[in-house]
Tab-separated table of C-alpha atoms in Angstrom:
chain	number	residue	atom	x	y	z
A	1	MET	CA	-97.328	-48.720	129.755
A	2	GLU	CA	-95.239	-51.327	127.427
A	3	GLY	CA	-92.851	-53.001	129.980
A	4	GLU	CA	-95.835	-52.584	132.621
A	5	LEU	CA	-98.079	-54.984	130.130
A	6	GLU	CA	-94.985	-57.268	129.375
A	7	ARG	CA	-94.384	-58.293	133.047
A	8	SER	CA	-98.240	-58.869	133.347
A	9	ILE	CA	-98.926	-60.982	130.768
A	10	ARG	CA	-95.120	-62.859	131.230
A	11	LEU	CA	-97.516	-64.184	134.732
A	12	LEU	CA	-99.758	-65.818	132.287
A	13	HIS	CA	-99.258	-69.528	132.388
A	14	GLY	CA	-97.734	-71.334	129.353
A	15	VAL	CA	-95.877	-67.628	128.124
A	16	ARG	CA	-92.394	-67.860	128.522
A	17	ASN	CA	-91.452	-64.191	126.988
A	18	VAL	CA	-93.315	-61.415	125.362
A	19	ARG	CA	-93.179	-58.200	123.826
A	20	VAL	CA	-95.323	-55.301	123.521
A	21	HIS	CA	-95.731	-52.585	121.172
A	22	LEU	CA	-98.290	-49.258	121.701
A	23	VAL	CA	-99.336	-46.866	119.208
A	24	LEU	CA	-100.994	-44.387	121.114
A	25	PRO	CA	-103.521	-41.602	119.848
A	26	HIS	CA	-102.225	-38.681	117.938
A	27	ARG	CA	-104.085	-35.773	115.986
A	28	ASP	CA	-102.086	-33.821	113.584
A	29	LEU	CA	-102.348	-30.183	113.373
A	30	PHE	CA	-105.352	-28.251	112.582
A	31	SER	CA	-107.456	-31.974	112.735
A	32	THR	CA	-110.346	-32.665	114.448
A	33	GLN	CA	-109.627	-36.590	113.706
A	34	THR	CA	-107.596	-38.511	116.143
A	35	SER	CA	-106.517	-41.627	114.839
A	36	PRO	CA	-107.055	-44.997	116.957
A	37	SER	CA	-105.256	-46.528	119.249
A	38	GLN	CA	-103.497	-49.801	118.369
A	39	ALA	CA	-101.137	-52.554	119.761
A	40	SER	CA	-99.299	-55.449	118.818
A	41	VAL	CA	-98.227	-58.248	120.781
A	42	VAL	CA	-95.594	-60.900	120.205
A	43	LEU	CA	-95.822	-64.208	122.535
A	44	ASP	CA	-92.967	-66.654	122.780
A	45	ILE	CA	-94.609	-70.055	124.080
A	46	GLY	CA	-91.919	-72.621	123.740
A	47	ARG	CA	-92.126	-75.933	121.986
A	48	THR	CA	-95.631	-76.609	122.881
A	49	GLY	CA	-97.035	-74.148	120.142
A	50	ARG	CA	-100.501	-74.060	121.941
A	51	PHE	CA	-102.117	-71.185	123.376
A	52	SER	CA	-106.313	-71.336	124.424
A	53	PRO	CA	-108.219	-69.196	122.586
A	54	ASP	CA	-109.661	-68.124	125.990
A	55	GLY	CA	-105.997	-66.908	126.404
A	56	ILE	CA	-106.338	-64.737	123.391
A	57	GLN	CA	-109.078	-63.158	124.442
A	58	ALA	CA	-107.533	-62.564	128.064
A	59	ILE	CA	-104.621	-60.913	126.504
A	60	GLN	CA	-106.687	-58.651	124.201
A	61	ASN	CA	-108.731	-57.406	126.949
A	62	LEU	CA	-105.725	-56.970	128.805
A	63	VAL	CA	-104.420	-54.843	126.776
A	64	ALA	CA	-107.208	-53.018	125.879
A	65	ALA	CA	-108.175	-52.039	129.401
A	66	ALA	CA	-104.677	-50.579	129.831
A	67	VAL	CA	-104.705	-48.285	126.858
A	68	PRO	CA	-107.005	-45.486	126.551
A	69	GLY	CA	-109.770	-45.726	123.365
A	70	LEU	CA	-107.973	-48.819	122.737
A	71	ARG	CA	-110.583	-51.511	121.232
A	72	PRO	CA	-109.788	-55.342	121.546
A	73	GLN	CA	-110.040	-55.032	117.769
A	74	SER	CA	-107.515	-53.514	117.080
A	75	ILE	CA	-104.934	-55.773	119.252
A	76	SER	CA	-102.305	-58.044	116.832
A	77	ILE	CA	-101.043	-60.802	118.673
A	78	VAL	CA	-98.640	-62.907	116.861
A	79	ASP	CA	-96.017	-66.191	118.060
A	80	THR	CA	-92.415	-66.357	117.581
A	81	ARG	CA	-92.944	-68.999	114.864
A	82	GLY	CA	-95.146	-66.401	112.622
A	83	ASP	CA	-98.669	-67.829	113.282
A	84	VAL	CA	-101.219	-65.264	113.686
A	85	LEU	CA	-103.089	-65.794	116.932
A	86	ALA	CA	-105.541	-62.986	116.605
A	87	ARG	CA	-106.100	-60.676	113.753
A	88	PRO	CA	-107.326	-57.329	114.135
A	89	GLY	CA	-109.847	-55.957	112.087
A	90	ASP	CA	-114.336	-55.319	112.717
A	91	PRO	CA	-115.643	-58.623	113.812
A	92	ASP	CA	-119.213	-58.010	112.019
A	93	SER	CA	-117.318	-57.241	108.524
A	94	ALA	CA	-116.900	-60.378	106.241
A	95	THR	CA	-113.006	-60.618	106.781
A	96	GLY	CA	-113.472	-60.749	110.928
A	97	GLN	CA	-116.690	-63.342	110.181
A	98	GLU	CA	-114.192	-65.353	108.435
A	99	THR	CA	-111.080	-64.859	110.952
A	100	SER	CA	-113.651	-66.089	113.703
A	101	LEU	CA	-115.067	-69.110	111.850
A	102	GLU	CA	-111.317	-69.768	111.001
A	103	LYS	CA	-109.928	-69.250	115.008
A	104	LEU	CA	-113.409	-71.601	115.628
A	105	ARG	CA	-112.497	-74.135	113.492
A	106	HIS	CA	-109.138	-74.521	114.487
A	107	ALA	CA	-109.908	-74.449	118.404
A	108	GLU	CA	-112.460	-77.384	117.812
A	109	GLU	CA	-109.903	-78.997	116.151
A	110	GLN	CA	-107.308	-78.446	118.929
A	111	ARG	CA	-110.039	-79.039	121.271
A	112	LEU	CA	-110.724	-82.520	119.791
A	113	ALA	CA	-106.756	-83.795	119.676
A	114	GLN	CA	-105.924	-83.043	123.020
A	115	ALA	CA	-109.248	-84.784	124.384
A	116	VAL	CA	-107.879	-88.180	122.241
A	117	GLU	CA	-103.879	-87.392	123.679
A	118	ASP	CA	-105.828	-86.925	127.814
A	119	MET	CA	-107.857	-90.242	126.653
A	120	LEU	CA	-104.845	-92.534	125.887
A	121	THR	CA	-101.968	-90.926	127.374
A	122	PRO	CA	-102.662	-92.737	130.383
A	123	THR	CA	-102.702	-96.244	129.045
A	124	LEU	CA	-100.423	-95.786	126.034
A	125	GLY	CA	-97.806	-93.252	127.624
A	126	ALA	CA	-96.545	-89.700	127.705
A	127	GLY	CA	-94.798	-89.591	123.979
A	128	HIS	CA	-96.322	-92.416	122.837
A	129	VAL	CA	-99.569	-91.054	121.244
A	130	ARG	CA	-100.161	-88.648	118.716
A	131	ALA	CA	-103.723	-87.318	117.295
A	132	ARG	CA	-104.865	-84.665	114.697
A	133	ALA	CA	-108.391	-83.735	114.080
A	134	ALA	CA	-109.772	-81.729	110.542
A	135	VAL	CA	-112.770	-80.451	110.900
A	136	THR	CA	-115.591	-79.434	108.318
A	137	MET	CA	-117.898	-76.740	109.361
A	138	ASP	CA	-121.318	-76.129	108.134
A	139	THR	CA	-122.186	-72.072	108.246
A	140	ASP	CA	-126.256	-72.575	106.321
A	141	GLU	CA	-128.423	-70.733	108.115
A	142	ILE	CA	-131.589	-73.685	109.135
A	143	ARG	CA	-135.038	-71.892	109.664
A	144	GLU	CA	-137.380	-74.603	109.916
A	145	THR	CA	-141.190	-74.996	110.901
A	146	ASP	CA	-142.955	-78.146	112.063
A	147	GLU	CA	-146.348	-78.042	112.287
A	148	SER	CA	-148.132	-81.395	113.264
A	149	TYR	CA	-152.202	-82.054	114.879
A	150	ASP	CA	-153.078	-85.016	117.064
A	151	PRO	CA	-156.357	-86.785	116.331
A	152	ASN	CA	-156.748	-87.888	119.792
A	153	GLN	CA	-156.696	-84.781	121.573
A	154	GLN	CA	-160.335	-82.954	120.390
A	155	VAL	CA	-161.832	-80.516	122.592
A	156	LEU	CA	-165.725	-79.004	121.722
A	157	ARG	CA	-164.647	-75.410	120.802
A	158	SER	CA	-168.315	-73.887	120.392
A	159	GLN	CA	-172.001	-75.196	119.872
A	160	GLN	CA	-174.661	-74.184	117.562
A	161	THR	CA	-178.275	-75.569	117.455
A	162	SER	CA	-181.400	-74.648	116.117
A	163	SER	CA	-185.102	-75.932	115.711
A	164	ASP	CA	-187.951	-75.102	113.084
A	165	LYS	CA	-191.636	-75.859	112.909
A	166	THR	CA	-193.785	-75.491	109.973
A	167	VAL	CA	-197.749	-75.601	109.863
A	168	ASN	CA	-199.496	-75.494	106.459
A	169	THR	CA	-203.092	-74.907	106.730
A	170	GLU	CA	-203.766	-74.083	102.515
A	171	ALA	CA	-207.384	-75.144	101.492
A	172	ASN	CA	-206.951	-78.117	98.690
A	173	PRO	CA	-210.829	-78.723	97.050
A	174	ASN	CA	-211.346	-81.414	95.076
A	175	THR	CA	-213.382	-81.247	91.715
A	176	THR	CA	-216.546	-83.541	91.427
A	177	VAL	CA	-220.401	-83.904	90.571
A	178	GLY	CA	-221.480	-83.114	93.845
A	179	ASN	CA	-219.553	-80.547	94.026
A	180	ASN	CA	-220.543	-78.677	91.373
A	181	LEU	CA	-224.363	-78.456	92.616
A	182	PRO	CA	-225.441	-75.404	94.222
A	183	ASN	CA	-225.128	-75.597	98.073
A	184	ALA	CA	-223.447	-78.767	97.427
A	185	ASN	CA	-220.183	-77.896	100.118
A	186	ALA	CA	-222.479	-75.576	102.493
A	187	ASN	CA	-221.799	-77.772	105.661
A	188	GLN	CA	-218.513	-79.194	104.551
A	189	ASP	CA	-214.852	-78.186	105.519
A	190	ASN	CA	-212.745	-78.726	102.625
A	191	ARG	CA	-209.467	-77.322	104.106
A	192	THR	CA	-206.067	-79.580	104.695
A	193	GLY	CA	-203.021	-78.723	106.288
A	194	SER	CA	-198.979	-79.939	107.097
A	195	THR	CA	-196.729	-79.728	109.679
A	196	GLY	CA	-192.900	-80.111	109.836
A	197	ASP	CA	-190.121	-79.696	112.778
A	198	ARG	CA	-186.470	-79.211	111.754
A	199	GLU	CA	-183.439	-79.202	114.460
A	200	ASP	CA	-179.756	-77.961	113.125
A	201	GLU	CA	-176.719	-78.936	115.367
A	202	THR	CA	-173.444	-77.006	115.027
A	203	ASN	CA	-170.360	-78.333	117.000
A	204	ASN	CA	-166.624	-77.153	116.690
A	205	TYR	CA	-163.717	-79.002	118.081
A	206	GLU	CA	-160.290	-77.622	118.820
A	207	ILE	CA	-157.651	-80.722	117.827
A	208	GLY	CA	-154.720	-80.663	119.702
A	209	LYS	CA	-151.615	-79.099	117.324
A	210	ARG	CA	-148.085	-78.817	118.209
A	211	VAL	CA	-145.593	-76.145	116.256
A	212	ARG	CA	-141.754	-76.178	116.228
A	213	VAL	CA	-139.837	-73.460	114.929
A	214	ILE	CA	-135.927	-73.985	114.554
A	215	SER	CA	-133.772	-71.206	113.565
A	216	GLN	CA	-129.816	-72.219	113.648
A	217	THR	CA	-127.524	-69.135	112.139
A	218	ARG	CA	-124.385	-70.280	114.305
A	219	PRO	CA	-121.916	-72.252	112.912
A	220	ARG	CA	-121.957	-76.094	113.479
A	221	VAL	CA	-119.812	-79.330	112.786
A	222	ALA	CA	-120.618	-81.047	109.448
A	223	ARG	CA	-118.027	-83.326	109.626
A	224	ILE	CA	-115.026	-84.707	111.312
A	225	SER	CA	-111.746	-86.772	110.651
A	226	LEU	CA	-109.359	-88.296	113.035
A	227	ALA	CA	-106.141	-89.872	112.657
A	228	VAL	CA	-104.710	-91.243	115.779
A	229	MET	CA	-100.918	-92.648	115.631
A	230	VAL	CA	-99.732	-94.923	118.549
A	231	ASP	CA	-96.791	-96.457	119.091
A	232	GLY	CA	-96.528	-100.470	119.346
A	233	SER	CA	-94.879	-102.668	122.201
A	234	PHE	CA	-91.613	-104.449	122.462
A	235	THR	CA	-90.808	-107.871	123.092
A	236	LYS	CA	-87.281	-109.733	123.686
A	237	ALA	CA	-86.531	-112.096	121.254
A	238	LYS	CA	-84.303	-115.204	121.410
A	239	ASP	CA	-80.745	-113.171	121.312
A	240	GLY	CA	-82.214	-110.937	124.131
A	241	LYS	CA	-82.748	-107.496	121.727
A	242	GLU	CA	-85.545	-105.719	121.881
A	243	VAL	CA	-87.744	-106.015	119.001
A	244	TRP	CA	-90.435	-103.670	117.878
A	245	GLN	CA	-93.978	-104.863	117.489
A	246	PRO	CA	-97.047	-103.228	116.508
A	247	PHE	CA	-100.214	-103.698	118.557
A	248	ASP	CA	-102.739	-106.363	117.588
A	249	ASN	CA	-106.282	-105.631	115.440
A	250	ALA	CA	-107.928	-106.000	119.454
A	251	LYS	CA	-105.815	-103.543	121.201
A	252	ILE	CA	-106.351	-100.908	118.111
A	253	GLY	CA	-109.966	-101.524	118.556
A	254	GLN	CA	-110.062	-100.787	121.986
A	255	ILE	CA	-108.249	-97.597	121.182
A	256	THR	CA	-110.427	-96.659	118.230
A	257	THR	CA	-113.669	-97.119	120.348
A	258	LEU	CA	-111.972	-94.378	123.023
A	259	ALA	CA	-110.982	-92.319	120.660
A	260	LYS	CA	-114.743	-92.165	118.836
A	261	THR	CA	-116.374	-92.073	122.398
A	262	ALA	CA	-114.123	-88.963	123.014
A	263	ILE	CA	-115.055	-87.045	119.952
A	264	GLY	CA	-118.680	-87.808	119.984
A	265	TYR	CA	-118.366	-89.574	116.747
A	266	ASP	CA	-121.297	-89.800	114.156
A	267	LYS	CA	-121.550	-92.087	111.643
A	268	ALA	CA	-124.630	-90.641	109.883
A	269	ARG	CA	-122.558	-87.310	109.986
A	270	GLY	CA	-119.807	-89.182	108.213
A	271	ASP	CA	-117.441	-89.143	110.739
A	272	GLU	CA	-113.797	-90.622	110.124
A	273	VAL	CA	-111.558	-92.259	112.850
A	274	ASN	CA	-108.218	-94.191	111.637
A	275	VAL	CA	-105.627	-95.490	114.046
A	276	VAL	CA	-102.229	-96.349	113.289
A	277	SER	CA	-99.576	-98.305	114.847
A	278	MET	CA	-96.028	-96.836	113.826
A	279	PRO	CA	-92.707	-96.757	115.588
A	280	PHE	CA	-92.133	-93.741	117.358
A	281	MET	CA	-88.313	-91.784	117.154
A	282	PRO	CA	-87.036	-92.605	120.825
A	283	ASP	CA	-85.114	-89.750	122.375
A	284	ALA	CA	-83.578	-88.602	126.153
A	285	GLU	CA	-87.346	-88.459	127.160
A	286	GLY	CA	-89.249	-91.151	124.759
A	287	ALA	CA	-91.296	-88.729	123.167
A	288	PHE	CA	-90.679	-86.766	119.889
A	289	PRO	CA	-87.060	-85.472	119.481
A	290	ALA	CA	-88.659	-82.220	117.654
A	291	GLN	CA	-86.589	-79.422	118.487
A	292	ALA	CA	-85.059	-81.020	121.532
A	293	SER	CA	-82.197	-82.602	119.343
A	294	ASN	CA	-80.931	-79.733	118.565
A	295	LEU	CA	-79.077	-78.057	121.288
A	296	TRP	CA	-78.056	-74.793	119.658
A	297	ASN	CA	-81.169	-74.463	118.079
A	298	ARG	CA	-83.177	-70.541	118.147
A	299	ASP	CA	-84.814	-70.984	121.806
A	300	THR	CA	-81.385	-71.661	123.581
A	301	LEU	CA	-79.441	-68.938	122.058
A	302	ILE	CA	-81.766	-66.886	122.825
A	303	TYR	CA	-81.893	-67.719	126.490
A	304	ILE	CA	-78.037	-67.516	126.618
A	305	ALA	CA	-78.353	-63.646	125.202
A	306	GLU	CA	-80.832	-62.958	127.819
A	307	TRP	CA	-79.514	-64.638	130.955
A	308	VAL	CA	-75.805	-66.141	130.648
A	309	ILE	CA	-74.287	-62.954	129.167
A	310	PRO	CA	-75.735	-60.374	131.607
A	311	LEU	CA	-74.777	-62.448	134.245
A	312	LEU	CA	-71.119	-63.359	133.244
A	313	LEU	CA	-71.044	-59.645	132.593
A	314	ALA	CA	-72.309	-58.718	136.352
A	315	LEU	CA	-69.536	-61.539	137.652
A	316	GLY	CA	-66.936	-59.994	135.915
A	317	ALA	CA	-67.898	-56.372	137.114
A	318	ILE	CA	-68.213	-57.240	140.801
A	319	TYR	CA	-64.559	-59.063	140.357
A	320	ILE	CA	-63.002	-56.216	138.644
A	321	ALA	CA	-64.672	-54.279	141.424
A	322	ILE	CA	-63.201	-56.403	144.641
A	323	ARG	CA	-60.213	-57.577	143.531
A	324	PRO	CA	-58.138	-54.468	145.084
A	325	MET	CA	-60.017	-55.158	148.505
A	326	LEU	CA	-58.752	-58.878	148.084
A	327	ARG	CA	-55.718	-57.784	147.197
A	328	ARG	CA	-55.128	-55.883	150.273
A	329	GLY	CA	-56.756	-57.798	152.458
A	330	GLY	CA	-54.559	-61.086	151.928
A	331	ILE	CA	-51.549	-59.102	152.239
A	332	GLY	CA	-52.560	-57.459	155.495
A	333	GLY	CA	-52.337	-60.683	157.237
A	334	VAL	CA	-53.033	-64.723	157.125
A	335	ALA	CA	-52.906	-66.520	159.657
A	336	LEU	CA	-51.177	-69.922	158.993
A	337	ALA	CA	-50.113	-72.333	161.845
A	338	GLY	CA	-48.607	-69.759	164.039
A	339	GLY	CA	-47.165	-67.900	161.038
A	340	HIS	CA	-47.969	-64.418	159.936
A	341	VAL	CA	-47.885	-62.489	156.543
A	342	ARG	CA	-45.313	-59.472	156.009
A	343	GLU	CA	-45.623	-56.980	153.515
A	344	GLY	CA	-42.871	-57.351	151.113
A	345	ALA	CA	-42.831	-56.255	147.561
A	346	ALA	CA	-45.478	-54.874	145.643
A	347	ASP	CA	-47.206	-57.883	144.516
A	348	ALA	CA	-45.888	-60.723	146.909
A	349	ALA	CA	-45.681	-61.041	150.901
A	350	ARG	CA	-43.598	-63.849	152.911
A	351	ILE	CA	-45.014	-65.859	154.859
A	352	GLU	CA	-42.794	-66.902	158.101
A	353	GLY	CA	-43.606	-69.669	160.466
A	354	GLY	CA	-42.986	-68.926	163.994
A	355	ASP	CA	-42.302	-72.622	164.634
A	356	GLY	CA	-39.622	-72.644	161.435
A	357	ALA	CA	-42.175	-75.396	159.673
A	358	LEU	CA	-42.716	-73.157	156.529
A	359	SER	CA	-39.254	-71.029	156.000
A	360	SER	CA	-41.057	-68.822	153.845
A	361	ALA	CA	-43.877	-68.255	151.215
A	362	VAL	CA	-44.981	-65.768	148.602
A	363	LEU	CA	-47.972	-64.865	147.817
A	364	SER	CA	-48.673	-63.882	144.263
A	365	ASP	CA	-51.825	-61.586	142.740
A	366	ASP	CA	-53.372	-64.376	141.284
A	367	GLY	CA	-54.240	-65.896	144.999
A	368	THR	CA	-51.930	-68.782	144.783
A	369	ILE	CA	-48.655	-69.489	147.369
A	370	SER	CA	-45.400	-70.757	146.537
A	371	VAL	CA	-43.568	-72.388	149.602
A	372	ASP	CA	-40.001	-73.505	149.208
A	373	GLY	CA	-39.202	-77.041	148.915
A	374	VAL	CA	-42.659	-77.478	147.650
A	375	ASP	CA	-43.203	-78.571	144.066
A	376	GLY	CA	-46.200	-76.775	142.776
A	377	LYS	CA	-48.544	-73.739	144.019
A	378	MET	CA	-51.078	-73.807	146.599
A	379	ARG	CA	-54.574	-71.506	147.169
A	380	ALA	CA	-54.124	-69.298	149.645
A	381	GLU	CA	-58.375	-69.949	150.782
A	382	ALA	CA	-57.726	-73.378	150.824
A	383	ILE	CA	-54.074	-72.707	153.089
A	384	THR	CA	-56.682	-70.368	155.320
A	385	LYS	CA	-59.144	-73.077	155.972
A	386	VAL	CA	-57.002	-75.643	156.452
A	387	ALA	CA	-55.735	-73.579	159.268
A	388	ASP	CA	-58.378	-72.367	160.760
A	389	ARG	CA	-59.479	-75.880	160.823
A	390	ILE	CA	-56.808	-77.247	162.783
A	391	GLU	CA	-56.967	-74.423	165.194
A	392	ALA	CA	-60.506	-75.138	165.886
A	393	SER	CA	-59.939	-79.144	166.355
A	394	PRO	CA	-56.220	-79.559	167.103
A	395	GLU	CA	-56.788	-83.198	168.585
A	396	GLU	CA	-58.111	-84.095	165.253
A	397	SER	CA	-55.420	-82.938	163.345
A	398	VAL	CA	-52.706	-84.240	165.445
A	399	LEU	CA	-54.558	-87.430	164.852
A	400	ILE	CA	-54.838	-87.290	161.140
A	401	ILE	CA	-50.936	-86.215	160.865
A	402	ARG	CA	-50.140	-89.442	162.906
A	403	ASN	CA	-52.160	-91.009	160.279
A	404	TRP	CA	-50.472	-90.134	157.478
A	405	LEU	CA	-46.517	-90.199	158.957
A	406	ALA	CA	-47.684	-94.080	160.295
A	407	ALA	CA	-49.028	-95.129	156.560
A	408	PRO	CA	-46.061	-96.908	154.268
A	409	GLU	CA	-44.768	-95.115	152.060
A	410	PRO	CA	-46.335	-96.765	148.177
A	411	PRO	CA	-43.711	-97.493	145.842
A	412	LYS	CA	-42.510	-95.966	143.144
A	413	GLY	CA	-43.829	-95.574	139.466
A	414	SER	CA	-47.412	-95.664	141.225
């Protein structure tokens, strides 16, 4: 299972090598509880040192889905440099929330830095710009209620009207001398009265109101600090040598504007962007030397140990296995300009030419042939190829030999 997971994870883009360790569920004797499954993954992501958070989450889900009883929270992922890419733990705990916040901040910093580099690389060139961002996250929870009224939006909600009418007919006698005489008010009506009307009207209006409730619980970016280092330009001096010069203020201003646009610069938030023109240390590719300046670094040694050494051992084993067959095949017969090989001593054979061109030749165990009258040794394979070429094209071979014979001899000592 570990090997299958390693082969699957190695297919992901950016993963050069991987190791997976699994701890499967185990239940002790006379125990009702079973220990949960756990896993640890070691990634070799090369010299880039960057792996997206989505890729880390993809590896966690891949391993968790392949192992029974394994949760993504129980998987630890580290790289070959010792950086922890995924820390095991409960995401709802305080430690898990702190880890999630740190991962979110780190991912945001990488995203902003990569956005600036992608923006400036087409103009400045690859390896001539470096950007680093520092993000401050605000984790305060905000709950805000905003209620506003619009006096221009009035709607009649209810209306109540009441009317009241009163009549008073109570007598109001006057005290006079005539009134005190007997039968003085017999034919007079001394009653007086009053009337009154009252109306009340009550109107209830509904005024336009807007209520806005803001609830923010997720972390948000409180401040961004960006540092951008760019290379300068080279100009030729009077002596013909190239002299490095920093960018002028106009060029720095343009780069600063592009960087601010790429990160979403907000002055009210207190963001800060600094662009500095400094000379870069050149190497073979025109970028930072980093670890490439050291040829025998750790990555190179690991590559040699994993691929070169096993390949050499395999070639050595193949040579040892087929060496006896090569010896028997070489002694059995090699055609050479009408000659033949005849079995002789245990580790040698003689090549006798039928036309007397080569009186004799000795084939050694190392695959070389010693010819009488010729200084040095020749490879049997080379002689065989020459003989095959002569047999295939005899006319062209004769012309080449005639040219050799007609060419003047070089002077001595040359």
